[in-house]
GROMACS .gro file of C-alpha atoms in nm:
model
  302
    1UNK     CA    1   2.448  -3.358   1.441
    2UNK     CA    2   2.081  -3.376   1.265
    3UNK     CA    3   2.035  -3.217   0.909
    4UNK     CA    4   1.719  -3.144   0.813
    5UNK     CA    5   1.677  -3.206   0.479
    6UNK     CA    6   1.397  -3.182   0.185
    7UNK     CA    7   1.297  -3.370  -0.110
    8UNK     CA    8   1.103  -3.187  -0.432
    9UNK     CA    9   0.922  -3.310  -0.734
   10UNK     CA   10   1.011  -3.057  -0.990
   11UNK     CA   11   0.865  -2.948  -1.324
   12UNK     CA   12   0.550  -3.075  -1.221
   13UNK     CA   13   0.218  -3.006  -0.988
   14UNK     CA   14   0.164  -3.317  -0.906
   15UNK     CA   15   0.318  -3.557  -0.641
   16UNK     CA   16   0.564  -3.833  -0.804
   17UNK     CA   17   0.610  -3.692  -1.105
   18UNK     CA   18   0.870  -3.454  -1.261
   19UNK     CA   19   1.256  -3.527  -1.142
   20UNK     CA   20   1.316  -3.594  -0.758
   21UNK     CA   21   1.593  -3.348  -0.565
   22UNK     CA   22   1.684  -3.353  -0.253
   23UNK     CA   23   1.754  -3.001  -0.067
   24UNK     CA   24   1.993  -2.981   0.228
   25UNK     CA   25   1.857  -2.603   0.365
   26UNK     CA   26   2.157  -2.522   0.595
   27UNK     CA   27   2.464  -2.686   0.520
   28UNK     CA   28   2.718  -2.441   0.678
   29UNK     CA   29   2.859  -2.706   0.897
   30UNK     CA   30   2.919  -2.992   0.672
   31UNK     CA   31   3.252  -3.079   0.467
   32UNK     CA   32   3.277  -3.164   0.081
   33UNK     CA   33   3.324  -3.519   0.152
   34UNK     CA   34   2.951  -3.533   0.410
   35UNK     CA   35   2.784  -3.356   0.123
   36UNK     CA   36   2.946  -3.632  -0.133
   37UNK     CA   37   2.803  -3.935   0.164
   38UNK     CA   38   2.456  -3.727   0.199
   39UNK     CA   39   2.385  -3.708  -0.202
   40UNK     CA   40   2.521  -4.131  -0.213
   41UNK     CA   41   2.259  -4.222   0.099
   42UNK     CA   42   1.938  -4.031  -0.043
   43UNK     CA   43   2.088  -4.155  -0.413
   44UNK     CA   44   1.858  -3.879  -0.633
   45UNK     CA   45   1.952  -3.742  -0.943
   46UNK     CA   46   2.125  -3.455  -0.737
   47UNK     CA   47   2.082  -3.347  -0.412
   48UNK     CA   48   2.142  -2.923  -0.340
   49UNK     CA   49   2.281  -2.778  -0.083
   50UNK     CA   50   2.219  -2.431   0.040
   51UNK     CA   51   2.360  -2.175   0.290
   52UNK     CA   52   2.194  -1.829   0.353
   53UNK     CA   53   2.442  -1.551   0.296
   54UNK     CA   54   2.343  -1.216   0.459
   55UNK     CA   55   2.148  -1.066   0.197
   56UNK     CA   56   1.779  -1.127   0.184
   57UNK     CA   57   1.692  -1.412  -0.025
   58UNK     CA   58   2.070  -1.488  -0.104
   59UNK     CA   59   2.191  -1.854  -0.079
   60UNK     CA   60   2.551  -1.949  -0.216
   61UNK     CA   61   2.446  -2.329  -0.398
   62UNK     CA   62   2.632  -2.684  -0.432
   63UNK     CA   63   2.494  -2.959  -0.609
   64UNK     CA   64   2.581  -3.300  -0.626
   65UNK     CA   65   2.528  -3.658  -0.800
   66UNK     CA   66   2.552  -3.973  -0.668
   67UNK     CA   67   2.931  -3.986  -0.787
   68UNK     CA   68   3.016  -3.603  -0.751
   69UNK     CA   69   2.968  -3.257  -0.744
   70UNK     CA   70   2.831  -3.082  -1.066
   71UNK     CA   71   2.815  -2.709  -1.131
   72UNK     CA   72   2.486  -2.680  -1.278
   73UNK     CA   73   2.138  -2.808  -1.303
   74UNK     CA   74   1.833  -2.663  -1.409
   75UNK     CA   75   1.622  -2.893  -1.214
   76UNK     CA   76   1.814  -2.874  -0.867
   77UNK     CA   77   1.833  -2.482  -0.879
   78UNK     CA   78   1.397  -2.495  -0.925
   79UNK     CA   79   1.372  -2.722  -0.642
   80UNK     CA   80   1.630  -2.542  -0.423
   81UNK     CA   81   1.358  -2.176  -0.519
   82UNK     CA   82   1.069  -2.450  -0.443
   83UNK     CA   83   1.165  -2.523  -0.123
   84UNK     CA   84   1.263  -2.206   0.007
   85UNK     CA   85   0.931  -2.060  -0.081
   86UNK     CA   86   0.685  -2.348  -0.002
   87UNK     CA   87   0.858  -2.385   0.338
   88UNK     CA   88   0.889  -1.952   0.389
   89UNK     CA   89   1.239  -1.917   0.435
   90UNK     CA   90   1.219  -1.700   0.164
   91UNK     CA   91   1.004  -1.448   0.117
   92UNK     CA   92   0.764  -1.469  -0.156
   93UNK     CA   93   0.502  -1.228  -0.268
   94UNK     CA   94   0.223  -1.282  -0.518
   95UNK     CA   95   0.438  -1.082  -0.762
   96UNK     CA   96   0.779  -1.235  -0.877
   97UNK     CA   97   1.013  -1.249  -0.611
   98UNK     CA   98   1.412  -1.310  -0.707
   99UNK     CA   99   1.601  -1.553  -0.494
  100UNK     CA  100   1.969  -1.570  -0.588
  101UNK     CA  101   2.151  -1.844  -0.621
  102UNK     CA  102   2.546  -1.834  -0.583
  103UNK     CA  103   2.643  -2.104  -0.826
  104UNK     CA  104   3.031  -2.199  -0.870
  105UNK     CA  105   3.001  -2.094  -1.200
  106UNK     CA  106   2.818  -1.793  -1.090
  107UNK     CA  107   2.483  -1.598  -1.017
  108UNK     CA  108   2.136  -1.733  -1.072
  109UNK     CA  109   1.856  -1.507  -0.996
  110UNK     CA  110   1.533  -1.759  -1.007
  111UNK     CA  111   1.176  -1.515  -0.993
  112UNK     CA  112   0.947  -1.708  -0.793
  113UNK     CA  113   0.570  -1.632  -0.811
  114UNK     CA  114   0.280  -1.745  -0.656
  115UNK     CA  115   0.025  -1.954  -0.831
  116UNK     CA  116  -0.275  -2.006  -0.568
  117UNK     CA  117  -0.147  -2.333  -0.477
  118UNK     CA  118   0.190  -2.357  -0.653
  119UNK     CA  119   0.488  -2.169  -0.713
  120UNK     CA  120   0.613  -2.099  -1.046
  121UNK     CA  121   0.999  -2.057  -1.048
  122UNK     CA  122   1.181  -1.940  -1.378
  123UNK     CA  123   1.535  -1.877  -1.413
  124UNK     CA  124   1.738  -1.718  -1.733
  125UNK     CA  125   2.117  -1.772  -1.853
  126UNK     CA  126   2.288  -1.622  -2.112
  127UNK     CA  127   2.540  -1.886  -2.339
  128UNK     CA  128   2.711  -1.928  -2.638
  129UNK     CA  129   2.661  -2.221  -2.819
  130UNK     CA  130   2.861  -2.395  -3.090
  131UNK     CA  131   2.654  -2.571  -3.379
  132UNK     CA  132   2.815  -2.847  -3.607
  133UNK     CA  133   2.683  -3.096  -3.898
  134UNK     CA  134   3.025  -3.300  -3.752
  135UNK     CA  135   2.741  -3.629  -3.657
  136UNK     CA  136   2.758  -3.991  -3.766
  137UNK     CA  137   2.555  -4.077  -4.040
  138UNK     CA  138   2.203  -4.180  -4.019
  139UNK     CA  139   2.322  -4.499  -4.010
  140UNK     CA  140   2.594  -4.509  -3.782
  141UNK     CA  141   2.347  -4.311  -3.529
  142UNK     CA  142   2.064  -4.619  -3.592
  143UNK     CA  143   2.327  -4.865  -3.493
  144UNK     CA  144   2.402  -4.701  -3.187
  145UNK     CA  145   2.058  -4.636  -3.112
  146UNK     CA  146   1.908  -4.983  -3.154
  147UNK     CA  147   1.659  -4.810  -3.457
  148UNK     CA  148   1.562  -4.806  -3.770
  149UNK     CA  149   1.786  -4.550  -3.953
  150UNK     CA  150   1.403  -4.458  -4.127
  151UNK     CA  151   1.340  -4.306  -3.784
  152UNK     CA  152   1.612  -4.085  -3.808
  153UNK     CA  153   1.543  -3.744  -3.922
  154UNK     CA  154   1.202  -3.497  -3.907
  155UNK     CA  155   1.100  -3.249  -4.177
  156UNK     CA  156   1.318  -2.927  -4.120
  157UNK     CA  157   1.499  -3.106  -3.866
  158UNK     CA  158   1.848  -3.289  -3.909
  159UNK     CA  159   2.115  -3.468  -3.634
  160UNK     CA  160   2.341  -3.149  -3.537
  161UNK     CA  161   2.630  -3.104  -3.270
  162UNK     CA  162   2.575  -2.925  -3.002
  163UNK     CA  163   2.896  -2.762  -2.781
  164UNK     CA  164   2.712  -2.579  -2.439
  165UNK     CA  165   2.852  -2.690  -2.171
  166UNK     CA  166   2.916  -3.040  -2.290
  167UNK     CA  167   2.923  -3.158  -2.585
  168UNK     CA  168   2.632  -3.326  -2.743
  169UNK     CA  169   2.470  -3.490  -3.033
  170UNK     CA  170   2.082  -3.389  -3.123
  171UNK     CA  171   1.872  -3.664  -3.305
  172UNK     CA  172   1.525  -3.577  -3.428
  173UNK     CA  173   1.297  -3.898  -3.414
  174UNK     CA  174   0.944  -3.858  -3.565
  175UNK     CA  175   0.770  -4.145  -3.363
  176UNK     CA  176   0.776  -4.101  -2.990
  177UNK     CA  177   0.718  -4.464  -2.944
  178UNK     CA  178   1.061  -4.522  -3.155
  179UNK     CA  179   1.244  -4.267  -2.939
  180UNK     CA  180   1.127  -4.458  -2.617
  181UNK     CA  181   1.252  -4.816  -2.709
  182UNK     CA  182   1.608  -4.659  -2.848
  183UNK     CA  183   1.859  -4.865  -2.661
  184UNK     CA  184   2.234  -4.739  -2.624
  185UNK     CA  185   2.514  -4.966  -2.814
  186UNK     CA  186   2.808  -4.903  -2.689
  187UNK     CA  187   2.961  -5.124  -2.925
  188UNK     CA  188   2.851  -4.929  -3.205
  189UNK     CA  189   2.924  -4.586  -3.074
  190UNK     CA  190   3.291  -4.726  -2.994
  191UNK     CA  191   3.292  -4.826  -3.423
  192UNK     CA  192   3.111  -4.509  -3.534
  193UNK     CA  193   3.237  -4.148  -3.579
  194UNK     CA  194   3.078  -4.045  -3.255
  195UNK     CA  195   3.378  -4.051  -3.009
  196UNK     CA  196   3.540  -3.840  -3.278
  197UNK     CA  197   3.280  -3.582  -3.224
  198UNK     CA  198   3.372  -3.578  -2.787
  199UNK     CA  199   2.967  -3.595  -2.729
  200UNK     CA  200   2.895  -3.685  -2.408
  201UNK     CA  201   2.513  -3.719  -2.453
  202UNK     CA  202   2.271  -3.772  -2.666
  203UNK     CA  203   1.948  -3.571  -2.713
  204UNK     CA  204   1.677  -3.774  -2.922
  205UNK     CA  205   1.312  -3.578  -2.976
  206UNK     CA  206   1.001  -3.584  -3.122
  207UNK     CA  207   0.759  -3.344  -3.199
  208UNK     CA  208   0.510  -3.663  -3.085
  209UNK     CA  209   0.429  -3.558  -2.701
  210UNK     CA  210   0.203  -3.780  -2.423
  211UNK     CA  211   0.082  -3.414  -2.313
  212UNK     CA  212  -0.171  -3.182  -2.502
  213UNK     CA  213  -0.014  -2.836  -2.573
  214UNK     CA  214   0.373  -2.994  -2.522
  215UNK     CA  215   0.565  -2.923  -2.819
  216UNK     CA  216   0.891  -3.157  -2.824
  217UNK     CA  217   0.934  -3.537  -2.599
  218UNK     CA  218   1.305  -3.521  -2.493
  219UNK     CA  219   1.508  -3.804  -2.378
  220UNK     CA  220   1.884  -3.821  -2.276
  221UNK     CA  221   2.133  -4.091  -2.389
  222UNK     CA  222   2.421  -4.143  -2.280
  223UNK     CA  223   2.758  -4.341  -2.357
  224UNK     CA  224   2.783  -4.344  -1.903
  225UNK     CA  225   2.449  -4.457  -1.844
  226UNK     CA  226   2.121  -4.323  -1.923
  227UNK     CA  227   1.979  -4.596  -2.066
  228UNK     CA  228   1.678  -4.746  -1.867
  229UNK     CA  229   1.562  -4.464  -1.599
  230UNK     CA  230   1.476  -4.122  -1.809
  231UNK     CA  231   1.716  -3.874  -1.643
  232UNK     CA  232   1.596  -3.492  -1.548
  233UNK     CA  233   1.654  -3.298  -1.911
  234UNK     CA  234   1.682  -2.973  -1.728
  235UNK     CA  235   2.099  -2.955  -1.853
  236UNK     CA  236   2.037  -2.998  -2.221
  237UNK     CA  237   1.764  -2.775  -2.256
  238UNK     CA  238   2.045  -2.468  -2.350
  239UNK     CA  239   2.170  -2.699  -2.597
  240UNK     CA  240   1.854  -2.822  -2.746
  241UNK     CA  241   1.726  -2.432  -2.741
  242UNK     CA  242   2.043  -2.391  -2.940
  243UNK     CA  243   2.023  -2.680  -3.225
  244UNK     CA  244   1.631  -2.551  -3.231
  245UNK     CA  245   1.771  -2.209  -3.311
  246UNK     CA  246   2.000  -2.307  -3.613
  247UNK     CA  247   1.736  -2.402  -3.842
  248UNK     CA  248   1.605  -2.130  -4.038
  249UNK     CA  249   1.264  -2.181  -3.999
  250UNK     CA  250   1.234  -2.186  -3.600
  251UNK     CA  251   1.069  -1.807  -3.557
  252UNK     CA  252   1.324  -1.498  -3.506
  253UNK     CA  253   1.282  -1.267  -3.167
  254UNK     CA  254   1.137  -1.487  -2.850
  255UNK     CA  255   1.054  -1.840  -2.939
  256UNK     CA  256   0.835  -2.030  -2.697
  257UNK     CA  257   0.839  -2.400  -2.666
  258UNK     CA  258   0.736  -2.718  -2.398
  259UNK     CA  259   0.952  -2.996  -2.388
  260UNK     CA  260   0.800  -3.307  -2.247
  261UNK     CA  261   1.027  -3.562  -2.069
  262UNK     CA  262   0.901  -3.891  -1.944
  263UNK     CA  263   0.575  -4.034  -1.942
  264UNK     CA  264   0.226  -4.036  -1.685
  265UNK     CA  265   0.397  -4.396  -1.592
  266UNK     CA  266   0.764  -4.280  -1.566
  267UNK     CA  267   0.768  -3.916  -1.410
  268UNK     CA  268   0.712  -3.680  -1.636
  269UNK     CA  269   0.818  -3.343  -1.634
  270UNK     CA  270   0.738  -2.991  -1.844
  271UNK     CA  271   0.959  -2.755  -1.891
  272UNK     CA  272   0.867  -2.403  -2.008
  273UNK     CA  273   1.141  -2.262  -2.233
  274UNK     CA  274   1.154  -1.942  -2.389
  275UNK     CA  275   1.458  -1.855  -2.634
  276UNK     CA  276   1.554  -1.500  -2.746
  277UNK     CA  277   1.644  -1.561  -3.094
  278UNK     CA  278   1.846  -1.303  -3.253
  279UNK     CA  279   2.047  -1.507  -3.556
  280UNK     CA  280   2.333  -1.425  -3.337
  281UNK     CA  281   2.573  -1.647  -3.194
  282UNK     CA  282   2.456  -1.528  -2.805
  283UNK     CA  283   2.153  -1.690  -2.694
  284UNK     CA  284   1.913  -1.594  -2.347
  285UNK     CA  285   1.701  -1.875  -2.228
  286UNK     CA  286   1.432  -1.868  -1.968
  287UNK     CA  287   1.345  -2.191  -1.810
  288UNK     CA  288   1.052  -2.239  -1.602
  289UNK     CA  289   0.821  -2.480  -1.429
  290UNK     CA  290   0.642  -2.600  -1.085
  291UNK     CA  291   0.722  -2.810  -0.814
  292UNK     CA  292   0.597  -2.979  -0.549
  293UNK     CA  293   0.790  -3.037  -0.220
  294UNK     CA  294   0.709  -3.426  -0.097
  295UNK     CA  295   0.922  -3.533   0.206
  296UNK     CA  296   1.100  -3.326   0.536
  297UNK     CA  297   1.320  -3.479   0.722
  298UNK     CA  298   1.595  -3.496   0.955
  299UNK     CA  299   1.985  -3.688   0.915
  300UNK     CA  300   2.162  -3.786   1.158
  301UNK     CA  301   2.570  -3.793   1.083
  302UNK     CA  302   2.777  -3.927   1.382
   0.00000   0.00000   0.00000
């Protein structure tokens, strides 16, 4: 049996940059244990696989790691609307065409539009965050971090918990360059307050970006892994929109914002995120970007 199969650069136009999925276009024959094997051998971030339901432009979606199946990724479900439109099994007009997405967790409806050469696909969810000052101190976060605890901390901005989804601590760093060489101590997360909290990650930014007209640098920490390779940012952003949205002096109605991950020497990506910010305890996010589909291909399973 042969599987054609795709990879995709996402929230990028250019070719190896952004964050690398792999999409597995018909899938309708495999098992959960060939699509667990198939995201181990092409060993990307995630790898999606799709099968086309009846409707027009309908595809019920699983993604998985390396190590397992997740339910959600903002990344995979852009490169699963990349693929489908830069290849023309979906159809795509210059206006915004929907593709939906049948997630575990439920519907995504990505609008797709053409951009002469590109396609620009942008999604929008609906959550409920949590917010919390429940964080290590400054200090405790340094330690863990490998920094300065002067680094810590940005006008306006202060170390929050996040709940979205996962559970995870924010930590504003003015210098990008400091945010870069943070280094993950698990020693000194395992002494600190932060198991207490149940994070899972950690979100460090700056308002220093590489990229004119980006607005925040993002990197991922984590107590798994995480610590060398930037991972895709694509999860967090809901969380990040909301720990943005719980300071009082982030704008009220729809607030716009870029968040840079990565670098011009280690992938980087932009993500396009608009937040409807109502002081209410509901959020809607829009997350956008480009892609760029690099590699087809075929698998062969015995």
């Amino acid at each position: 049996m042969h599987i054609p199969f795709y990879t995709a650069d996402v929230f990028t136009n250019a070719t190896f940059g952004g964050a690398q999925v792999a999409v597995v276009t018909e899938s309708d024959q495999l098992s959960d244990q060939q699509m667990q094997q198939i995201a181990q051998e092409l060993n990307l971030w995630s790898t999606v696989f799709l099968n086309h339901e009846d409707s027009q432009n309908t595809y019920s979606l699983r993604m998985f790691t390396p190590e397992k199946e997740i339910d959600f990724g903002s990344h995979a479900t852009l490169a699963a609307a990349q693929v489908l439109a830069s290849t023309g099994k979906a159809k795509v007009s210059d206006a915004s065409s929907p593709i939906i997405f049948r997630h575990k967790t439920g519907d995504i409806d990505v609008h797709v539009t053409r951009q002469q050469d590109d396609y620009l696909a942008t999604f929008s969810l609906t959550t409920q965050p949590v917010v919390d000052n429940y964080v290590p101190s400054n200090e405790e976060l340094a330690s863990l971090l490998s920094i300065d605890s002067k680094m810590i901390g940005i006008k306006d901005f202060k170390p929050l918990l996040v709940a979205n989804k996962g559970v995870y601590i924010v930590v504003p760093i003015y210098y990008r360059e400091q945010l870069e060489a943070a280094v993950f101590d698990r020693a000194a997360w395992n002494h600190s307050l932060a198991p207490n909290t149940l994070a899972q990650q950690i979100i460090l930014f700056s308002p220093q970006t590489e990229q004119p007209g980006a607005d925040f640098h993002l990197r991922l920490l984590s107590p798994t892994g995480y610590s060398a390779t930037p991972p895709p940012i694509g999860s967090a952003i809901p969380a990040f929109s909301a720990y943005l949205c719980a300071h009082d002096h982030i704008q009220k109605g729809t607030y716009s914002f870029i968040a840079e991950r990565g670098s011009s020497n280690t992938r980087r990506s932009l993500l396009h995120v608009e937040v409807d910010n109502k002081g209410s305890d509901q959020l809607t996010i829009r997350i956008g970007g480009t892609g760029v589909v690099v590699c087809e291909g075929n698998m062969r399973l015995s």
